[in-house]
Tab-separated table of C-alpha atoms and ligand atoms in Angstrom:
chain	number	residue	atom	x	y	z
T	1106	MET	CA	-25.679	88.384	135.936
T	1107	ASN	CA	-27.103	86.137	138.620
T	1108	MET	CA	-30.773	85.285	139.121
T	1109	MET	CA	-31.395	87.904	141.785
T	1110	LEU	CA	-30.011	90.671	139.615
T	1111	ARG	CA	-32.132	89.478	136.717
T	1112	ARG	CA	-35.187	89.520	138.957
T	1113	LEU	CA	-34.322	92.968	140.323
T	1114	SER	CA	-33.960	94.397	136.863
T	1115	ARG	CA	-37.322	92.928	135.878
T	1116	ALA	CA	-38.950	94.263	139.029
T	1117	ALA	CA	-38.007	97.766	137.857
T	1118	THR	CA	-40.546	97.415	135.044
T	1119	ALA	CA	-43.531	97.392	137.400
T	1120	GLY	CA	-45.926	98.818	134.812
T	1121	LEU	CA	-45.241	95.961	132.420
T	1122	VAL	CA	-45.724	93.502	135.240
T	1123	ALA	CA	-49.169	94.899	136.068
T	1124	ALA	CA	-50.133	94.623	132.414
T	1125	ALA	CA	-49.029	90.996	132.365
T	1126	ALA	CA	-51.158	90.248	135.424
T	1127	LEU	CA	-54.180	91.699	133.641
T	1128	THR	CA	-53.476	89.520	130.616
T	1129	ALA	CA	-53.393	86.470	132.829
T	1130	ALA	CA	-56.682	87.463	134.469
T	1131	ALA	CA	-58.372	87.876	131.115
T	1132	HIS	CA	-57.345	84.336	130.231
T	1133	SER	CA	-58.426	82.638	133.413
T	1134	ALA	CA	-62.085	82.279	132.369
T	1135	GLU	CA	-61.139	80.074	129.430
T	1136	ALA	CA	-58.367	78.269	131.307
T	1137	ALA	CA	-59.906	74.786	131.195
T	1138	ASP	CA	-60.180	74.935	127.404
T	1139	THR	CA	-56.485	75.259	126.654
T	1140	LEU	CA	-53.711	72.739	126.127
T	1141	GLY	CA	-51.734	74.017	129.122
T	1142	SER	CA	-54.616	73.948	131.572
T	1143	ALA	CA	-55.998	70.615	130.368
T	1144	ALA	CA	-52.528	69.072	130.741
T	1145	ALA	CA	-52.136	70.684	134.180
T	1146	GLY	CA	-55.395	68.978	135.146
T	1147	GLN	CA	-53.561	65.704	134.445
T	1148	GLY	CA	-50.527	66.800	136.466
T	1149	ARG	CA	-48.494	67.386	133.285
T	1150	TYR	CA	-47.100	70.435	131.527
T	1151	PHE	CA	-47.839	71.170	127.866
T	1152	GLY	CA	-45.205	73.330	126.231
T	1153	THR	CA	-43.898	74.614	122.929
T	1154	ALA	CA	-40.618	75.641	121.359
T	1155	VAL	CA	-40.443	79.414	121.002
T	1156	ALA	CA	-38.272	81.653	118.802
T	1157	ALA	CA	-37.465	85.088	120.251
T	1158	GLY	CA	-37.760	86.638	116.802
T	1159	HIS	CA	-41.500	85.930	116.636
T	1160	LEU	CA	-42.467	87.377	120.024
T	1161	GLY	CA	-43.297	90.708	118.404
T	1162	GLU	CA	-46.032	89.095	116.287
T	1163	ALA	CA	-49.371	89.616	118.048
T	1164	ASP	CA	-51.051	86.411	116.833
T	1165	TYR	CA	-47.991	84.354	117.746
T	1166	THR	CA	-47.807	85.615	121.332
T	1167	ALA	CA	-51.593	85.506	121.784
T	1168	THR	CA	-51.624	81.808	120.834
T	1169	LEU	CA	-48.517	81.090	122.906
T	1170	ASP	CA	-49.822	82.884	125.999
T	1171	ARG	CA	-53.277	81.353	125.803
T	1172	GLU	CA	-52.363	77.722	125.177
T	1173	PHE	CA	-49.006	76.767	126.683
T	1174	GLY	CA	-47.649	76.260	130.198
T	1175	SER	CA	-43.979	75.749	129.358
T	1176	VAL	CA	-41.598	77.087	126.709
T	1177	THR	CA	-38.335	75.786	125.237
T	1178	PRO	CA	-36.136	78.306	123.417
T	1179	GLU	CA	-35.819	76.748	119.938
T	1180	ASN	CA	-32.251	77.987	119.282
T	1181	GLU	CA	-31.494	80.780	121.744
T	1182	MET	CA	-29.858	78.678	124.487
T	1183	LYS	CA	-27.653	76.638	122.155
T	1184	TRP	CA	-23.873	76.990	122.420
T	1185	ASP	CA	-23.465	79.080	119.244
T	1186	ALA	CA	-26.099	81.517	120.527
T	1187	THR	CA	-24.863	81.801	124.121
T	1188	GLU	CA	-21.044	81.507	123.952
T	1189	PRO	CA	-20.006	82.397	120.395
T	1190	SER	CA	-16.440	83.036	121.538
T	1191	ARG	CA	-14.800	81.463	124.548
T	1192	GLY	CA	-15.838	83.029	127.850
T	1193	THR	CA	-18.101	85.669	126.245
T	1194	PHE	CA	-21.716	84.858	127.036
T	1195	THR	CA	-24.674	86.513	125.308
T	1196	PHE	CA	-28.108	85.976	126.804
T	1197	THR	CA	-30.167	88.720	125.158
T	1198	SER	CA	-32.434	86.507	123.018
T	1199	ALA	CA	-32.759	83.751	125.593
T	1200	ASP	CA	-33.561	86.340	128.286
T	1201	ARG	CA	-36.348	87.700	126.084
T	1202	ILE	CA	-37.997	84.302	126.014
T	1203	VAL	CA	-37.467	83.598	129.721
T	1204	ASP	CA	-38.781	87.033	130.722
T	1205	HIS	CA	-41.813	86.651	128.476
T	1206	ALA	CA	-42.555	83.196	129.868
T	1207	GLN	CA	-42.182	84.209	133.501
T	1208	SER	CA	-44.341	87.303	133.169
T	1209	ARG	CA	-47.130	84.998	131.913
T	1210	GLY	CA	-46.580	82.321	134.553
T	1211	MET	CA	-45.088	79.833	132.097
T	1212	ASP	CA	-42.185	77.543	132.980
T	1213	VAL	CA	-39.018	77.178	130.922
T	1214	ARG	CA	-37.172	74.078	129.627
T	1215	GLY	CA	-33.482	74.576	128.928
T	1216	HIS	CA	-32.198	73.317	125.563
T	1217	THR	CA	-29.325	72.423	125.320
T	1218	LEU	CA	-25.931	72.441	127.066
T	1219	VAL	CA	-23.696	69.927	125.234
T	1220	TRP	CA	-24.453	68.989	121.600
T	1221	HIS	CA	-22.371	68.314	118.492
T	1222	SER	CA	-24.509	70.691	116.406
T	1223	GLN	CA	-24.876	74.489	116.484
T	1224	LEU	CA	-21.486	74.432	118.172
T	1225	PRO	CA	-19.123	77.351	117.477
T	1226	SER	CA	-15.946	76.327	115.653
T	1227	TRP	CA	-13.620	77.418	118.472
T	1228	VAL	CA	-14.781	74.474	120.580
T	1229	GLY	CA	-13.455	71.988	118.017
T	1230	THR	CA	-9.986	73.535	118.036
T	1231	LEU	CA	-9.310	72.855	121.733
T	1232	GLY	CA	-7.170	70.042	123.090
T	1233	ALA	CA	-8.685	67.557	125.564
T	1234	SER	CA	-7.852	69.328	128.790
T	1235	ASP	CA	-8.937	72.757	127.526
T	1236	LEU	CA	-12.097	71.261	126.049
T	1237	ARG	CA	-13.036	69.679	129.378
T	1238	THR	CA	-12.619	73.051	131.108
T	1239	ALA	CA	-14.564	74.845	128.353
T	1240	MET	CA	-17.433	72.346	128.579
T	1241	LYS	CA	-17.707	72.770	132.341
T	1242	ASP	CA	-17.429	76.564	132.058
T	1243	HIS	CA	-20.187	76.577	129.441
T	1244	ILE	CA	-22.464	74.513	131.680
T	1245	SER	CA	-21.853	76.633	134.761
T	1246	GLY	CA	-22.071	79.918	132.813
T	1247	LEU	CA	-25.375	79.111	131.129
T	1248	MET	CA	-27.034	77.241	133.995
T	1249	GLY	CA	-25.751	79.773	136.514
T	1250	HIS	CA	-27.389	82.637	134.624
T	1251	TYR	CA	-30.778	80.909	134.859
T	1252	LYS	CA	-30.272	79.219	138.213
T	1253	GLY	CA	-33.631	78.343	139.787
T	1254	GLU	CA	-35.548	79.430	136.686
T	1255	ILE	CA	-35.462	76.310	134.471
T	1256	HIS	CA	-37.568	73.267	135.337
T	1257	SER	CA	-35.582	70.791	133.189
T	1258	TRP	CA	-32.350	71.037	131.197
T	1259	ASP	CA	-31.319	68.931	128.208
T	1260	VAL	CA	-27.781	68.481	129.529
T	1261	VAL	CA	-26.544	66.315	126.654
T	1262	ASN	CA	-28.333	66.099	123.293
T	1263	GLU	CA	-28.025	63.417	120.601
T	1264	ALA	CA	-24.820	61.733	121.795
T	1265	PHE	CA	-25.654	58.307	120.341
T	1266	GLN	CA	-25.143	57.095	116.791
T	1267	ASP	CA	-28.072	56.028	114.695
T	1268	GLY	CA	-28.259	52.333	113.987
T	1269	GLY	CA	-27.753	51.096	117.493
T	1270	SER	CA	-24.259	49.758	117.718
T	1271	GLY	CA	-24.436	51.394	121.136
T	1272	ALA	CA	-21.555	53.612	120.105
T	1273	ARG	CA	-21.523	57.329	120.712
T	1274	ARG	CA	-21.607	59.776	117.831
T	1275	SER	CA	-18.397	61.502	116.784
T	1276	SER	CA	-18.123	65.032	118.196
T	1277	PRO	CA	-15.315	67.114	119.691
T	1278	PHE	CA	-16.466	65.931	123.137
T	1279	GLN	CA	-16.653	62.253	122.212
T	1280	ASP	CA	-13.490	62.239	120.132
T	1281	LYS	CA	-11.314	64.000	122.722
T	1282	LEU	CA	-12.882	63.069	126.077
T	1283	GLY	CA	-14.429	59.665	125.303
T	1284	ASP	CA	-17.742	58.236	126.581
T	1285	GLY	CA	-17.109	59.832	129.983
T	1286	PHE	CA	-17.925	63.328	128.704
T	1287	ILE	CA	-21.640	62.638	129.210
T	1288	GLU	CA	-21.182	61.764	132.851
T	1289	GLU	CA	-18.874	64.748	133.396
T	1290	ALA	CA	-21.489	67.054	131.858
T	1291	PHE	CA	-24.237	65.740	134.164
T	1292	ARG	CA	-22.060	66.127	137.258
T	1293	ALA	CA	-21.172	69.710	136.288
T	1294	ALA	CA	-24.853	70.447	135.627
T	1295	ARG	CA	-25.962	69.197	139.063
T	1296	ALA	CA	-23.390	71.458	140.708
T	1297	ALA	CA	-24.479	74.475	138.618
T	1298	ASP	CA	-28.230	74.309	139.404
T	1299	PRO	CA	-29.238	71.628	141.916
T	1300	ALA	CA	-32.960	72.463	141.507
T	1301	ALA	CA	-33.154	71.712	137.772
T	1302	LYS	CA	-34.121	68.274	136.476
T	1303	LEU	CA	-31.260	67.000	134.348
T	1304	CYS	CA	-32.261	65.210	131.119
T	1305	TYR	CA	-30.553	63.229	128.392
T	1306	ASN	CA	-32.363	64.012	125.090
T	1307	ASP	CA	-32.307	62.201	121.733
T	1308	TYR	CA	-34.239	61.243	118.558
T	1309	ASN	CA	-35.077	57.860	117.026
T	1310	THR	CA	-35.202	56.600	120.592
T	1311	ASP	CA	-39.010	56.859	120.874
T	1312	GLY	CA	-39.757	53.150	120.384
T	1313	VAL	CA	-37.949	50.087	121.669
T	1314	ASN	CA	-35.006	49.733	119.271
T	1315	ALA	CA	-31.259	49.260	119.325
T	1316	LYS	CA	-30.514	52.979	119.726
T	1317	SER	CA	-33.000	53.491	122.570
T	1318	THR	CA	-31.651	50.366	124.247
T	1319	ALA	CA	-28.128	51.811	124.104
T	1320	VAL	CA	-29.441	54.974	125.828
T	1321	TYR	CA	-31.390	52.824	128.281
T	1322	ASN	CA	-28.206	50.972	129.226
T	1323	MET	CA	-26.402	54.255	129.822
T	1324	VAL	CA	-29.211	55.575	132.053
T	1325	LYS	CA	-29.272	52.301	133.966
T	1326	ASP	CA	-25.529	52.530	134.484
T	1327	PHE	CA	-25.825	56.183	135.620
T	1328	THR	CA	-28.575	55.477	138.140
T	1329	SER	CA	-26.719	52.428	139.512
T	1330	ARG	CA	-23.521	54.451	140.019
T	1331	GLY	CA	-25.206	57.612	141.343
T	1332	VAL	CA	-24.376	59.780	138.324
T	1333	PRO	CA	-26.961	62.582	138.563
T	1334	ILE	CA	-29.682	62.117	135.929
T	1335	ASP	CA	-33.382	62.871	136.495
T	1336	CYS	CA	-35.064	62.519	133.140
T	1337	VAL	CA	-34.868	61.323	129.562
T	1338	GLY	CA	-36.242	63.427	126.711
T	1339	PHE	CA	-37.781	61.792	123.650
T	1340	GLN	CA	-37.707	64.284	120.781
T	1341	SER	CA	-40.532	62.588	118.867
T	1342	HIS	CA	-40.122	64.085	115.386
T	1343	PHE	CA	-42.433	61.864	113.350
T	1344	ASN	CA	-43.274	61.505	109.661
T	1345	SER	CA	-44.053	58.670	107.255
T	1346	ASN	CA	-40.445	57.440	107.358
T	1347	SER	CA	-40.407	57.598	111.122
T	1348	PRO	CA	-43.988	56.999	112.329
T	1349	VAL	CA	-45.227	57.006	115.926
T	1350	PRO	CA	-43.926	53.627	117.173
T	1351	SER	CA	-46.495	51.093	118.340
T	1352	ASP	CA	-44.364	50.436	121.445
T	1353	TYR	CA	-43.962	54.127	122.347
T	1354	ARG	CA	-45.709	53.773	125.729
T	1355	GLN	CA	-43.796	50.595	126.511
T	1356	ASN	CA	-40.518	52.371	125.764
T	1357	LEU	CA	-41.385	55.393	127.937
T	1358	GLN	CA	-42.377	53.004	130.705
T	1359	ARG	CA	-39.133	51.011	130.671
T	1360	PHE	CA	-37.145	54.222	131.127
T	1361	ALA	CA	-39.535	55.375	133.883
T	1362	ASP	CA	-38.999	52.027	135.592
T	1363	LEU	CA	-35.314	52.930	135.928
T	1364	GLY	CA	-36.416	55.678	138.323
T	1365	VAL	CA	-36.178	58.687	136.007
T	1366	ASP	CA	-38.877	60.988	134.650
T	1367	VAL	CA	-39.607	60.934	130.948
T	1368	GLN	CA	-40.613	63.925	128.833
T	1369	ILE	CA	-41.702	64.335	125.224
T	1370	THR	CA	-39.481	67.209	124.231
T	1371	GLU	CA	-39.788	68.198	120.538
T	1372	LEU	CA	-43.026	66.669	119.305
T	1373	ASP	CA	-44.080	67.265	115.722
T	1374	ILE	CA	-45.856	64.906	113.326
T	1375	GLU	CA	-45.921	65.635	109.608
T	1376	GLY	CA	-49.307	65.253	107.935
T	1377	SER	CA	-52.774	66.739	108.115
T	1378	GLY	CA	-56.405	66.088	108.958
T	1379	SER	CA	-57.665	63.094	110.869
T	1380	ALA	CA	-54.575	60.910	110.263
T	1381	GLN	CA	-52.331	63.518	111.889
T	1382	ALA	CA	-54.884	63.987	114.676
T	1383	ALA	CA	-54.921	60.239	115.370
T	1384	ASP	CA	-51.123	60.154	115.622
T	1385	TYR	CA	-51.103	63.058	118.084
T	1386	THR	CA	-53.726	61.231	120.157
T	1387	LYS	CA	-51.450	58.173	120.364
T	1388	VAL	CA	-48.568	60.283	121.671
T	1389	VAL	CA	-50.638	62.077	124.305
T	1390	GLN	CA	-52.232	58.833	125.463
T	1391	ALA	CA	-48.819	57.183	125.745
T	1392	CYS	CA	-47.554	59.988	127.983
T	1393	LEU	CA	-50.675	60.000	130.152
T	1394	ALA	CA	-50.410	56.221	130.600
T	1395	VAL	CA	-46.933	56.560	132.118
T	1396	GLU	CA	-47.027	58.097	135.571
T	1397	ARG	CA	-43.504	59.496	135.279
T	1398	CYS	CA	-44.170	61.170	131.914
T	1399	THR	CA	-44.214	64.685	133.353
T	1400	GLY	CA	-44.957	66.699	130.235
T	1401	MET	CA	-44.984	67.241	126.501
T	1402	THR	CA	-43.518	69.975	124.315
T	1403	VAL	CA	-44.430	70.537	120.662
T	1404	TRP	CA	-41.634	71.894	118.477
T	1405	GLY	CA	-43.272	75.195	117.591
T	1406	VAL	CA	-46.532	77.146	117.740
T	1407	THR	CA	-47.499	77.378	114.078
T	1408	ASP	CA	-46.812	75.357	110.930
T	1409	LYS	CA	-45.472	78.421	109.140
T	1410	TYR	CA	-42.441	78.709	111.454
T	1411	SER	CA	-41.782	74.982	111.900
T	1412	TRP	CA	-38.269	73.739	111.057
T	1413	ARG	CA	-40.202	71.258	108.886
T	1414	SER	CA	-42.837	73.711	107.689
T	1415	GLY	CA	-43.357	71.762	104.432
T	1416	GLY	CA	-44.713	68.876	106.510
T	1417	THR	CA	-47.242	71.051	108.406
T	1418	PRO	CA	-46.404	69.090	111.587
T	1419	LEU	CA	-47.883	71.307	114.345
T	1420	LEU	CA	-51.215	72.025	116.051
T	1421	PHE	CA	-51.931	75.487	114.590
T	1422	ASP	CA	-51.881	76.278	110.875
T	1423	GLY	CA	-50.136	79.277	109.337
T	1424	ASN	CA	-53.068	81.515	110.307
T	1425	TYR	CA	-53.096	80.233	113.900
T	1426	ALA	CA	-56.318	78.302	113.311
T	1427	GLU	CA	-56.709	75.154	115.423
T	1428	LYS	CA	-56.157	72.021	113.321
T	1429	PRO	CA	-57.907	68.671	113.871
T	1430	ALA	CA	-54.683	67.644	115.658
T	1431	TYR	CA	-55.283	70.451	118.176
T	1432	ASP	CA	-58.795	69.207	118.976
T	1433	ALA	CA	-57.462	65.663	119.300
T	1434	VAL	CA	-54.734	66.679	121.758
T	1435	LEU	CA	-57.119	68.779	123.855
T	1436	SER	CA	-59.586	65.945	124.013
T	1437	ALA	CA	-56.905	63.331	124.815
T	1438	LEU	CA	-55.758	65.596	127.656
T	1439	GLY	CA	-59.227	65.378	129.125
T	1440	GLY	CA	-60.187	68.953	128.246
T	1441	PRO	CA	-62.899	70.413	130.423
T	1442	GLY	CA	-64.340	67.742	132.681
T	1443	GLY	CA	-61.345	65.423	132.323
T	1444	PRO	CA	-59.701	63.680	135.283
T	1445	GLY	CA	-58.882	66.222	137.978
T	1446	GLU	CA	-61.021	68.932	136.358
T	1447	PRO	CA	-64.228	70.159	137.983
T	1448	GLY	CA	-66.824	67.440	137.512
T	1449	GLY	CA	-64.181	64.938	136.418
T	1450	PRO	CA	-63.118	61.713	138.140
T	1451	GLY	CA	-60.909	62.046	141.177
T	1452	GLU	CA	-62.236	65.435	142.197
T	1453	GLY	CA	-62.719	65.970	145.935
T	1454	THR	CA	-61.365	62.639	147.205
T	1455	ALA	CA	-57.862	63.713	148.230
T	1456	THR	CA	-56.419	66.561	150.331
T	1457	CYS	CA	-53.365	68.806	150.417
T	1458	THR	CA	-51.913	71.603	152.538
T	1459	ALA	CA	-49.977	74.715	151.494
T	1460	THR	CA	-47.443	76.608	153.626
T	1461	TYR	CA	-45.608	79.826	152.803
T	1462	THR	CA	-42.084	81.153	153.433
T	1463	ARG	CA	-40.257	84.251	152.226
T	1464	THR	CA	-36.997	83.000	150.715
T	1465	ALA	CA	-35.373	86.278	149.629
T	1466	ASP	CA	-35.909	89.949	150.354
T	1467	TRP	CA	-34.580	93.215	148.974
T	1468	ASP	CA	-35.611	96.896	148.885
T	1469	GLY	CA	-38.171	96.702	146.113
T	1470	GLY	CA	-39.314	93.114	146.270
T	1471	TYR	CA	-39.150	89.628	147.691
T	1472	ASN	CA	-39.347	85.980	146.685
T	1473	GLY	CA	-42.008	83.748	148.216
T	1474	GLU	CA	-42.169	79.969	148.191
T	1475	VAL	CA	-45.225	77.794	148.811
T	1476	THR	CA	-44.807	74.136	149.761
T	1477	VAL	CA	-47.726	71.965	148.701
T	1478	THR	CA	-47.973	68.648	150.579
T	1479	ALA	CA	-50.335	65.803	149.712
T	1480	GLY	CA	-52.454	64.362	152.531
T	1481	SER	CA	-52.829	60.671	153.244
T	1482	GLU	CA	-53.810	59.866	149.642
T	1483	PRO	CA	-51.841	60.427	146.434
T	1484	ILE	CA	-53.027	63.399	144.383
T	1485	GLY	CA	-53.075	63.906	140.628
T	1486	SER	CA	-53.092	67.680	140.795
T	1487	TRP	CA	-53.549	70.651	143.146
T	1488	THR	CA	-54.659	74.268	143.257
T	1489	ALA	CA	-53.385	76.830	145.788
T	1490	THR	CA	-54.405	80.452	146.261
T	1491	VAL	CA	-52.152	83.320	147.303
T	1492	THR	CA	-53.742	86.654	148.247
T	1493	LEU	CA	-51.394	89.594	147.782
T	1494	PRO	CA	-51.469	92.646	150.067
T	1495	ALA	CA	-52.613	95.873	148.413
T	1496	ARG	CA	-50.123	97.479	145.978
T	1497	GLN	CA	-47.944	94.362	145.570
T	1498	SER	CA	-47.715	92.623	142.193
T	1499	VAL	CA	-46.170	89.383	140.966
T	1500	SER	CA	-43.394	89.733	138.397
T	1501	ALA	CA	-42.380	86.077	138.011
T	1502	LEU	CA	-43.622	82.628	138.931
T	1503	TRP	CA	-41.921	79.250	138.586
T	1504	ASN	CA	-42.979	75.624	138.976
T	1505	GLY	CA	-46.628	76.640	138.587
T	1506	THR	CA	-49.074	78.450	136.329
T	1507	ALA	CA	-51.089	81.393	137.610
T	1508	ALA	CA	-54.471	82.971	136.987
T	1509	PHE	CA	-55.203	86.341	138.613
T	1510	ASN	CA	-58.493	87.637	139.936
T	1511	GLY	CA	-57.843	91.052	141.473
T	1512	ASN	CA	-55.171	90.469	144.114
T	1513	VAL	CA	-55.854	86.731	144.343
T	1514	MET	CA	-53.415	84.510	142.445
T	1515	THR	CA	-54.637	80.959	141.804
T	1516	VAL	CA	-51.723	78.643	141.133
T	1517	ARG	CA	-51.877	75.241	139.495
T	1518	PRO	CA	-48.941	72.917	138.797
T	1519	SER	CA	-46.981	73.013	135.587
T	1520	TRP	CA	-45.009	69.720	135.662
T	1521	ASN	CA	-45.325	68.999	139.385
T	1522	GLY	CA	-48.988	68.076	139.883
T	1523	ALA	CA	-48.760	64.412	140.805
T	1524	LEU	CA	-47.697	63.823	144.428
T	1525	ALA	CA	-47.463	60.570	146.343
T	1526	ALA	CA	-49.210	60.558	149.751
T	1527	GLY	CA	-47.371	62.808	152.207
T	1528	THR	CA	-44.853	64.144	149.674
T	1529	SER	CA	-44.336	67.789	148.722
T	1530	THR	CA	-43.506	70.105	145.869
T	1531	THR	CA	-42.912	73.855	145.830
T	1532	PHE	CA	-43.695	76.787	143.610
T	1533	GLY	CA	-42.088	80.191	143.896
T	1534	PHE	CA	-42.764	83.746	142.874
T	1535	THR	CA	-41.209	87.193	142.852
T	1536	VAL	CA	-43.216	90.118	144.194
T	1537	THR	CA	-42.740	93.824	143.526
T	1538	LYS	CA	-43.460	95.578	146.830
T	1539	ASN	CA	-44.584	98.963	145.454
T	1540	GLY	CA	-44.088	100.324	148.983
T	1541	SER	CA	-45.797	97.492	150.903
T	1542	ASP	CA	-43.729	94.925	152.821
T	1543	ALA	CA	-46.719	92.923	154.154
T	1544	ALA	CA	-46.826	89.136	153.758
T	1545	PRO	CA	-49.228	87.441	151.348
T	1546	ALA	CA	-51.888	85.069	152.716
T	1547	VAL	CA	-51.844	81.506	151.456
T	1548	GLY	CA	-55.354	80.122	151.321
T	1549	ALA	CA	-56.906	76.772	150.688
T	1550	CYS	CA	-55.060	74.013	148.853
T	1551	THR	CA	-57.417	71.865	146.774
T	1552	ALA	CA	-56.338	68.426	145.625
T	1553	SER	CA	-57.732	66.301	142.831
D	298	XIL	C1	-33.713	72.810	115.199
D	298	XIL	C2	-34.442	74.153	115.135
D	298	XIL	O1	-35.816	73.904	115.147
D	298	XIL	C3	-34.036	74.888	113.874
D	298	XIL	O2	-34.571	76.212	113.896
D	298	XIL	C4	-32.523	74.958	113.742
D	298	XIL	O3	-32.175	75.525	112.504
D	298	XIL	C5	-31.898	73.582	113.849
D	298	XIL	O4	-32.312	72.990	115.070
D	298	XIL	N1	-33.211	68.257	117.429
D	298	XIL	C6	-32.978	69.216	118.385
D	298	XIL	C7	-33.357	70.620	118.117
D	298	XIL	O5	-32.550	68.882	119.510
D	298	XIL	O6	-32.497	71.532	118.729
D	298	XIL	C8	-33.441	70.916	116.643
D	298	XIL	O7	-33.960	72.211	116.467
D	298	XIL	C9	-34.296	69.875	115.941
D	298	XIL	C10	-33.721	68.501	116.113
């Protein structure tokens, strides 16, 4: 099913959509006190891994919906979940997460297209030429299904060996196609969804070390030869054996200096109390110190469902209570009154404009796109308002986070807040017409 069909089928559930809008409105009053909104005030997204199986748990979804601006399906987009037998795609669980996220104005990270793990056994049985075709078909099948709906994709995950010989890890792709499989995957990904940021993602690459230098050299080679790569993901799974590196910021910065974005993609830090809180602070500060660090994702909502639950590595405990690490992250993100927030530094000194176009139209709905352009000064973040005509409701939003007040939708950036002078970004949304074809009014754009 293509994106438009997915949107049409969602638009049919207009009642649910209205309920979601009300939920968003109820949350807007406390917006500045949450991880997602505090990060948005810094021009970053703050996300979490999500498991479809927990979305029916009220406390889980309440915490998710209140705090986070981006979600990464923890397992549901992996190869074994999406193409268990060749050419047969199953998207039910991943769709549940994407639909949930979009109805709450959250963005989605895609994880992951090509990885040696959670790979169905049929892939390993193919010969080189068949494997190349299967890899490209998997990328186009999965990315095509979510075309335009994913802000960043982990195109290739964990392709380098530990230790830092610079060699790639053994996998069906590496063993049969050689080093070039990574480049082929990125080229296929660009063709499948040109709007998505394409990331290479790995672990034990968070500090400056031999393994991260091997990845660095690959990214440098890609950018010099025009191989499409937009970002590098740093998983950031930390514990006492693998602590937050002292040169974390320096490492993020050297990748950013290659001209790619960097993202913290699977953050969790085993521990508790003030020591854990201090480690989380270091990570958030490192990201905020690097202009091209566009966002952070923690690898789960609550300790009780963490893949390393014994290490209690997340921000909410098993009862969804905020841990000291939560307070530390919120405060490091600036919280209320931080840079770009009302009363914070940078407020009111820069300008932006917002213009609207309708990009798609069908019987029951349409897609709108707003282009936000910075004025003569760089901006750290922006806010744009869209007033909907009577009866219309928003069923999906991407590249932004929304708060509703009656028919007025206030949109802030998710990952795309920081704009150089004169440059633009866009956010988009799907509207259910409910019998009204009138155009929405785009109001003031406020920069900070
Ligand atoms: C983990 C999930 O959290 C687990 O539920 C699953 O059993 C195994 O995979 N690096 C990655 C993630 O890129 O996909 C992994 O997620 C954690 C390590």
